[in-house]
XYZ file of N, CA and C in Angstrom:
627
model
N 0.824 -1.208 0.000
C 0.000 0.000 0.000
C 0.857 1.257 0.000
N 1.965 1.219 -0.684
C 2.838 2.383 -0.732
C 2.253 3.436 -1.669
N 2.711 4.667 -1.504
C 2.304 5.748 -2.388
C 0.905 6.259 -2.150
N 0.375 6.078 -0.929
C -0.995 6.502 -0.657
C -1.085 7.926 -0.133
N 0.046 8.537 0.171
C 0.009 9.906 0.683
C -0.504 10.853 -0.403
N -1.381 11.772 -0.045
C -1.848 12.739 -1.038
C -0.737 13.694 -1.438
N -0.965 14.422 -2.520
C 0.050 15.304 -3.088
C 0.540 16.340 -2.083
N 1.858 16.423 -1.925
C 2.548 17.434 -1.123
C 2.224 17.390 0.370
N 1.725 16.259 0.846
C 1.525 16.126 2.285
C 2.856 16.268 3.020
N 3.959 15.880 2.350
C 5.278 15.913 2.971
C 6.103 17.153 2.594
N 5.477 18.160 1.989
C 6.119 19.428 1.628
C 7.213 19.269 0.564
N 7.287 18.103 -0.093
C 8.394 17.861 -1.010
C 8.265 18.591 -2.342
N 7.173 19.320 -2.549
C 7.116 20.228 -3.701
C 7.841 21.532 -3.396
N 8.279 21.683 -2.148
C 9.003 22.890 -1.760
C 8.104 24.067 -1.473
N 6.804 23.792 -1.298
C 5.868 24.872 -0.999
C 4.738 24.310 -0.144
N 3.664 25.075 0.012
C 2.539 24.673 0.857
C 1.298 24.356 0.040
N 1.493 23.899 -1.205
C 0.364 23.492 -2.033
C -0.419 22.385 -1.336
N -1.727 22.524 -1.299
C -2.590 21.533 -0.666
C -2.848 21.788 0.803
N -2.045 22.639 1.425
C -2.204 22.974 2.839
C -2.970 24.288 2.994
N -3.800 24.379 4.010
C -4.468 25.635 4.331
C -3.709 26.314 5.460
N -3.256 27.526 5.218
C -2.526 28.310 6.211
C -3.479 29.304 6.875
N -3.315 29.475 8.180
C -4.109 30.450 8.924
C -3.237 31.201 9.928
N -3.667 32.405 10.285
C -3.022 33.174 11.336
C -4.101 33.813 12.207
N -3.682 34.217 13.399
C -4.619 34.844 14.323
C -3.915 35.262 15.591
N -4.653 35.262 16.667
C -4.166 35.715 17.967
C -4.140 34.554 18.941
N -3.085 34.473 19.747
C -2.952 33.402 20.738
C -4.165 33.370 21.659
N -4.680 32.177 21.893
C -5.828 32.002 22.765
C -7.153 32.030 22.049
N -7.141 32.328 20.746
C -8.376 32.392 19.963
C -8.353 31.274 18.921
N -9.348 30.393 18.945
C -9.402 29.276 18.003
C -10.846 29.055 17.571
N -11.099 28.755 16.273
C -10.113 28.599 15.201
C -9.507 29.932 14.770
N -8.304 29.869 14.203
C -7.646 31.087 13.743
C -8.432 31.659 12.562
N -8.714 32.960 12.579
C -9.688 33.507 11.623
C -9.159 33.867 10.238
N -7.858 34.142 10.094
C -7.350 34.698 8.840
C -6.734 33.593 7.986
N -7.308 33.343 6.833
C -6.818 32.306 5.920
C -5.800 32.915 4.963
N -4.666 32.248 4.822
C -3.668 32.699 3.862
C -2.252 32.526 4.374
N -1.356 32.286 3.441
C 0.066 32.122 3.747
C 0.677 33.457 4.160
N 1.476 33.450 5.227
C 2.153 34.664 5.692
C 3.647 34.382 5.774
N 4.473 35.030 4.948
C 5.921 34.821 5.013
C 6.449 35.099 6.422
N 7.382 34.262 6.869
C 7.949 34.426 8.195
C 7.154 33.747 9.288
N 5.932 33.324 8.945
C 5.107 32.600 9.920
C 4.749 31.208 9.424
N 4.759 31.025 8.101
C 4.643 29.710 7.471
C 5.863 29.574 6.556
N 6.908 28.891 7.013
C 8.193 28.927 6.320
C 8.665 27.524 5.942
N 8.857 27.289 4.652
C 9.470 26.044 4.193
C 10.982 26.188 4.365
N 11.592 25.237 5.080
C 13.034 25.289 5.332
C 13.738 24.169 4.583
N 14.972 24.449 4.149
C 15.750 23.486 3.366
C 17.099 23.166 4.002
N 17.526 23.926 5.020
C 18.823 23.683 5.646
C 18.905 24.459 6.954
N 20.073 24.383 7.590
C 20.322 25.140 8.804
C 19.978 24.368 10.065
N 20.258 25.007 11.203
C 19.948 24.430 12.508
C 19.144 25.436 13.309
N 18.381 24.932 14.280
C 17.619 25.829 15.130
C 18.564 26.566 16.061
N 18.371 27.863 16.197
C 19.288 28.692 16.968
C 19.250 28.368 18.455
N 18.113 27.901 18.964
C 17.990 27.639 20.402
C 18.348 26.199 20.768
N 17.960 25.246 19.925
C 18.189 23.845 20.256
C 19.356 23.194 19.548
N 19.843 23.811 18.473
C 20.967 23.257 17.741
C 20.639 22.031 16.919
N 19.374 21.636 16.835
C 18.974 20.481 16.018
C 18.728 20.937 14.581
N 18.772 20.022 13.594
C 18.582 20.432 12.203
C 17.182 20.967 11.950
N 17.102 22.028 11.159
C 15.800 22.612 10.833
C 14.991 21.711 9.917
N 15.675 20.906 9.104
C 15.007 19.940 8.228
C 14.979 18.590 8.935
N 13.836 17.952 8.933
C 13.681 16.666 9.606
C 14.709 15.658 9.087
N 15.399 14.946 9.967
C 16.405 13.968 9.529
C 15.821 12.674 8.992
N 14.555 12.690 8.597
C 13.904 11.491 8.051
C 14.349 11.175 6.641
N 15.008 12.122 5.974
C 15.416 11.935 4.592
C 14.690 12.843 3.618
N 13.669 13.562 4.091
C 12.982 14.524 3.234
C 13.880 15.732 2.974
N 13.569 16.463 1.916
C 14.358 17.639 1.549
C 13.796 18.942 2.108
N 12.535 18.914 2.532
C 11.880 20.124 3.010
C 11.110 19.832 4.294
N 11.051 20.805 5.180
C 10.192 20.744 6.364
C 9.532 22.101 6.522
N 8.572 22.182 7.410
C 7.847 23.430 7.654
C 8.205 23.971 9.024
N 8.579 25.248 9.078
C 8.710 25.960 10.346
C 7.444 26.778 10.536
N 6.735 26.498 11.618
C 5.455 27.156 11.880
C 5.642 28.127 13.031
N 5.432 29.417 12.761
C 5.680 30.448 13.755
C 7.121 30.929 13.703
N 7.519 31.709 14.701
C 8.866 32.282 14.733
C 9.199 32.721 16.160
N 10.359 33.350 16.336
C 10.747 33.792 17.673
C 10.424 35.257 17.928
N 9.471 35.785 17.176
C 8.953 37.121 17.448
C 7.791 37.013 18.432
N 7.539 38.100 19.133
C 6.448 38.105 20.108
C 5.253 38.867 19.541
N 4.279 39.142 20.394
C 3.107 39.886 19.942
C 1.817 39.094 20.000
N 1.854 37.947 20.669
C 0.625 37.168 20.783
C 0.183 36.531 19.487
N 1.138 36.168 18.633
C 0.796 35.585 17.342
C 0.420 34.109 17.474
N -0.385 33.635 16.542
C -0.731 32.221 16.434
C -0.802 31.861 14.959
N -0.360 30.647 14.630
C -0.337 30.175 13.252
C -0.828 28.734 13.196
N -1.371 28.351 12.052
C -1.736 26.950 11.855
C -1.606 26.580 10.388
N -1.438 25.280 10.160
C -1.569 24.708 8.820
C -2.415 23.449 8.956
N -3.176 23.142 7.925
C -3.995 21.928 7.963
C -4.091 21.337 6.557
N -4.263 20.013 6.510
C -4.400 19.289 5.250
C -5.593 18.356 5.392
N -6.554 18.478 4.491
C -7.767 17.654 4.535
C -7.665 16.550 3.489
N -7.973 15.320 3.898
C -7.755 14.165 3.034
C -8.814 13.102 3.310
N -9.344 12.520 2.246
C -10.272 11.401 2.374
C -9.499 10.105 2.190
N -9.458 9.268 3.222
C -8.743 8.003 3.153
C -9.527 7.049 2.249
N -8.892 6.474 1.237
C -9.629 5.601 0.303
C -10.351 4.465 1.032
N -11.620 4.275 0.686
C -12.425 3.265 1.345
C -12.073 1.847 0.963
N -11.222 1.679 -0.055
C -10.838 0.335 -0.500
C -9.708 -0.258 0.343
N -9.119 0.523 1.226
C -7.973 0.051 2.010
C -8.428 -0.800 3.190
N -7.514 -1.601 3.673
C -7.771 -2.386 4.890
C -6.979 -1.843 6.073
N -5.874 -1.141 5.791
C -5.060 -0.529 6.837
C -4.583 0.833 6.359
N -4.450 1.757 7.288
C -3.910 3.061 6.915
C -3.286 3.715 8.147
N -2.051 4.170 7.991
C -1.388 4.892 9.073
C -0.618 6.064 8.485
N -0.197 6.971 9.359
C 0.518 8.161 8.944
C 1.662 8.392 9.926
N 2.828 8.780 9.403
C 3.998 9.035 10.237
C 4.290 10.529 10.226
N 4.189 11.144 11.390
C 4.356 12.596 11.541
C 5.593 12.862 12.388
N 6.348 13.899 12.021
C 7.513 14.325 12.793
C 7.298 15.758 13.274
N 7.785 16.053 14.477
C 7.679 17.422 14.980
C 8.880 17.750 15.869
N 9.240 19.019 15.948
C 10.218 19.557 16.892
C 9.641 20.888 17.381
N 9.872 21.222 18.644
C 9.170 22.352 19.258
C 10.146 23.254 20.011
N 9.920 24.569 19.948
C 10.690 25.553 20.711
C 9.700 26.508 21.366
N 9.690 26.507 22.703
C 8.733 27.324 23.447
C 9.448 28.119 24.536
N 9.198 29.402 24.582
C 9.691 30.201 25.694
C 8.820 29.910 26.920
N 9.428 29.896 28.098
C 8.688 29.594 29.331
C 8.688 30.812 30.252
N 7.677 31.666 30.134
C 7.611 32.869 30.972
C 7.009 32.626 32.346
N 6.593 31.372 32.614
C 5.994 31.024 33.911
C 4.695 31.786 34.151
N 3.911 31.952 33.090
C 2.567 32.531 33.229
C 1.615 31.451 33.746
N 0.366 31.826 33.880
C -0.675 30.840 34.155
C -0.712 29.833 33.008
N -1.144 28.611 33.318
C -1.102 27.500 32.364
C -1.734 27.860 31.028
N -2.893 28.497 31.048
C -3.612 28.794 29.802
C -3.051 30.012 29.073
N -2.021 30.660 29.634
C -1.418 31.836 28.997
C -0.069 31.522 28.350
N 0.439 30.310 28.556
C 1.768 29.948 28.099
C 1.830 29.725 26.581
N 3.023 29.904 25.969
C 3.210 29.478 24.578
C 2.934 27.980 24.454
N 2.470 27.554 23.252
C 2.097 26.149 23.107
C 2.174 25.703 21.649
N 2.185 24.374 21.476
C 2.144 23.755 20.160
C 1.150 22.609 20.217
N 0.275 22.540 19.218
C -0.705 21.462 19.139
C -0.566 20.743 17.807
N -0.711 19.421 17.850
C -0.767 18.591 16.647
C -1.948 17.655 16.814
N -2.840 17.626 15.832
C -4.020 16.792 15.993
C -4.591 16.374 14.647
N -5.389 15.335 14.676
C -6.157 14.901 13.510
C -7.627 14.998 13.871
N -8.382 15.621 12.998
C -9.800 15.893 13.244
C -10.651 15.150 12.239
N -11.740 14.551 12.694
C -12.755 14.007 11.800
C -13.447 15.203 11.146
N -13.275 15.365 9.831
C -13.763 16.562 9.152
C -15.283 16.688 9.179
N -15.979 15.584 9.374
C -17.448 15.625 9.393
C -17.971 16.042 10.761
N -17.438 15.424 11.808
C -17.934 15.702 13.161
C -17.205 16.854 13.832
N -15.986 17.168 13.359
C -15.188 18.205 13.995
C -14.493 17.742 15.261
N -14.596 16.468 15.580
C -14.001 15.934 16.798
C -12.578 15.447 16.527
N -11.691 15.684 17.491
C -10.323 15.212 17.367
C -10.289 13.697 17.514
N -9.424 13.040 16.721
C -9.260 11.595 16.826
C -8.662 11.287 18.198
N -9.257 10.394 18.976
C -8.736 10.065 20.309
C -7.281 9.617 20.261
N -6.510 10.072 21.242
C -5.092 9.706 21.397
C -4.199 10.326 20.322
N -4.725 11.192 19.482
C -3.911 11.870 18.471
C -4.127 13.373 18.592
N -4.172 13.855 19.824
C -4.366 15.273 20.092
C -3.259 15.694 21.059
N -2.119 16.130 20.501
C -0.960 16.482 21.299
C -0.974 17.977 21.587
N -0.813 18.346 22.851
C -0.849 19.746 23.261
C 0.334 19.995 24.179
N 1.385 20.624 23.641
C 2.592 20.907 24.413
C 2.549 22.356 24.890
N 2.530 22.539 26.191
C 2.491 23.868 26.797
C 3.788 24.061 27.566
N 4.470 25.184 27.360
C 5.778 25.388 27.970
C 5.678 25.356 29.494
N 6.698 24.742 30.113
C 6.740 24.635 31.562
C 7.601 23.477 31.987
N 7.953 23.443 33.250
C 8.872 22.425 33.753
C 8.278 21.030 33.707
N 6.949 20.921 33.641
C 6.310 19.603 33.626
C 6.147 19.036 32.222
N 6.527 19.809 31.189
C 6.382 19.346 29.813
C 7.450 18.312 29.507
N 7.062 17.095 29.179
C 7.992 15.991 29.004
C 8.849 16.100 27.764
N 10.110 15.692 27.880
C 10.997 15.616 26.726
C 11.621 16.921 26.298
N 11.437 17.984 27.052
C 11.991 19.286 26.689
C 13.281 19.553 27.460
N 14.166 20.366 26.846
C 15.433 20.725 27.454
C 15.607 22.241 27.404
N 16.284 22.846 28.378
C 16.550 24.282 28.318
C 17.595 24.593 27.254
N 17.404 25.675 26.539
C 18.346 26.075 25.504
C 19.675 26.492 26.125
N 20.801 26.095 25.523
C 22.099 26.517 26.056
C 22.365 28.002 25.906
N 21.619 28.678 25.026
C 21.848 30.113 24.857
C 20.826 30.955 25.609
N 19.739 30.327 26.066
C 18.717 31.036 26.843
C 17.909 30.002 27.611
N 18.188 29.796 28.901
C 17.506 28.737 29.657
C 16.010 28.949 29.811
N 15.524 30.148 29.502
C 14.075 30.379 29.547
C 13.376 29.756 28.344
N 14.134 29.385 27.336
C 13.587 28.761 26.132
C 13.760 27.249 26.243
N 12.665 26.514 26.068
C 12.683 25.055 26.106
C 12.531 24.509 24.693
N 13.243 23.411 24.399
C 13.136 22.833 23.066
C 13.001 21.315 23.150
N 12.358 20.768 22.148
C 12.214 19.320 21.989
C 12.656 18.987 20.581
N 13.667 18.116 20.444
C 14.202 17.767 19.129
C 13.202 16.935 18.331
N 13.535 16.701 17.064
C 12.652 15.961 16.167
C 12.200 14.641 16.792
N 10.899 14.429 16.766
C 10.289 13.234 17.357
C 9.272 12.668 16.372
N 9.328 11.351 16.095
C 8.328 10.758 15.201
C 7.145 10.199 15.981
N 5.986 10.239 15.377
C 4.816 9.593 15.972
C 4.023 8.905 14.857
N 3.761 7.608 15.033
C 2.953 6.852 14.081
C 1.493 6.886 14.513
N 0.615 7.147 13.567
C -0.801 7.313 13.877
C -1.603 6.264 13.113
N -2.243 5.375 13.844
C -3.063 4.327 13.241
C -4.452 4.897 12.961
N -4.813 4.936 11.668
C -6.085 5.525 11.258
C -7.017 4.492 10.634
N -6.868 3.230 11.020
C -7.723 2.181 10.454
C -9.197 2.458 10.681
N -9.532 3.046 11.820
C -10.935 3.314 12.141
C -11.525 4.426 11.281
N -10.685 5.131 10.513
C -11.160 6.270 9.728
C -11.062 6.025 8.223
N -10.823 4.781 7.830
C -10.791 4.447 6.404
C -12.152 4.766 5.775
N -12.107 5.466 4.636
C -13.330 5.871 3.958
C -13.878 7.199 4.452
N -13.253 7.793 5.447
C -13.730 9.049 6.003
C -12.731 10.169 5.713
N -13.178 11.399 5.872
C -12.343 12.559 5.610
C -11.756 13.067 6.918
N -10.442 13.235 6.925
C -9.752 13.700 8.125
C -9.010 15.000 7.829
N -8.687 15.729 8.874
C -7.889 16.945 8.732
C -6.704 16.862 9.687
N -5.487 16.871 9.126
C -4.263 16.918 9.907
C -3.944 18.385 10.168
N -3.761 18.755 11.439
C -3.629 20.170 11.788
C -2.496 20.389 12.783
N -1.702 21.440 12.542
C -0.646 21.863 13.458
C -0.889 23.323 13.827
N -0.713 23.658 15.110
C -1.001 25.012 15.597
C 0.116 25.457 16.541
N 0.622 26.668 16.376
C 1.576 27.253 17.318
C 1.005 28.558 17.859
N 1.344 28.857 19.110
C 0.867 30.085 19.744
C 1.952 30.695 20.618
N 2.071 32.029 20.568
C 2.849 32.759 21.556
C 2.081 32.768 22.873
N 2.669 33.375 23.903
C 1.895 33.538 25.133
C 0.774 34.544 24.890
N -0.322 34.411 25.622
C -1.478 35.270 25.383
C -1.252 36.700 25.858
N -0.224 36.914 26.702
C 0.076 38.284 27.148
C 0.866 39.062 26.113
N 1.459 38.340 25.132
C 2.100 39.007 24.004
C 3.598 39.190 24.092
N 4.250 38.726 25.179
C 5.660 39.017 25.341
C 6.608 37.855 25.129
N 6.097 36.655 24.818
C 6.946 35.472 24.698
C 6.485 34.601 23.531
N 7.428 33.903 22.912
C 7.151 33.231 21.645
C 7.043 31.716 21.787
N 6.506 31.118 20.731
C 6.469 29.672 20.577
C 6.414 29.339 19.096
N 7.202 28.354 18.667
C 7.150 27.914 17.266
C 7.513 26.434 17.192
N 7.338 25.842 16.014
C 7.590 24.410 15.853
C 8.017 24.115 14.421
N 8.628 22.941 14.253
C 8.942 22.408 12.931
C 8.119 21.136 12.758
N 7.578 20.929 11.562
C 6.785 19.719 11.319
C 7.129 19.128 9.956
N 6.903 17.833 9.847
C 7.082 17.119 8.586
C 6.215 15.872 8.631
N 6.001 15.268 7.476
C 5.180 14.059 7.377
C 5.961 13.032 6.572
N 5.864 11.762 6.945
C 6.573 10.692 6.253
C 6.234 10.662 4.776
N 7.170 10.126 3.984
C 7.005 10.144 2.531
C 6.105 9.040 2.004
N 5.709 8.087 2.848
C 4.789 7.048 2.391
C 3.744 6.790 3.461
N 2.504 6.715 3.048
C 1.408 6.359 3.948
C 1.044 4.908 3.625
N 0.908 4.092 4.630
C 0.638 2.686 4.376
C -0.054 2.071 5.594
N -0.188 0.757 5.558
C -0.772 0.062 6.682
C 0.219 -0.292 7.759
N 1.509 -0.021 7.514
C 2.551 -0.407 8.461
C 2.789 0.705 9.475
N 2.839 0.345 10.737
C 3.206 1.295 11.780
C 4.722 1.277 11.908
N 5.362 2.412 11.678
C 6.820 2.491 11.755
C 7.210 3.635 12.675
N 8.492 3.678 13.037
C 8.961 4.741 13.911
C 8.511 4.496 15.350
N 8.500 5.537 16.155
C 8.087 5.417 17.549
C 6.583 5.554 17.636
N 5.941 4.584 18.299
C 4.492 4.657 18.468
C 4.194 5.289 19.817
N 3.515 6.419 19.814
C 3.234 7.168 21.042
C 1.714 7.270 21.214
């Protein structure tokens, strides 16, 4: 069942064709403004993250990854989403997603902190697929994060793969969505890097979380 990924799900066209870009204000969802914004939806081809020192491009072998958000402040929020109908003729279907996160930790109230969300939504019901709704909020209790060597107030998580079993959604339309938010007070940033595996199939590969 190789080659089932829809066009440009993995950003390998070098652009955001097929993806819906949105921007808005931290703490407000859904983000109201549709459209690509340079510097907030950025296709990257090389380099390393300034805070974490990890590669900006996912080490999965792809040539392009997406940087969502930036290290500017102002209460910004960004999202990208891809809507796809899983072919009803399949018997198995999974998706391999990669992410890396950089969040400043201003020690605000929990709901005011910078954050990153990754989720899959049933496009018909609007409900998030159970166990595939990741919400990383900056703070000492956030698992897998490390303080930046150049600014300990900035926490980072290196590239991490997650395999998502979507057998229960075969024949249905899903929306893969990534969201980044600054702190709601406007003075601290949050951004992330994302990528998607180059083949969608029935095989679960990588780390299953």
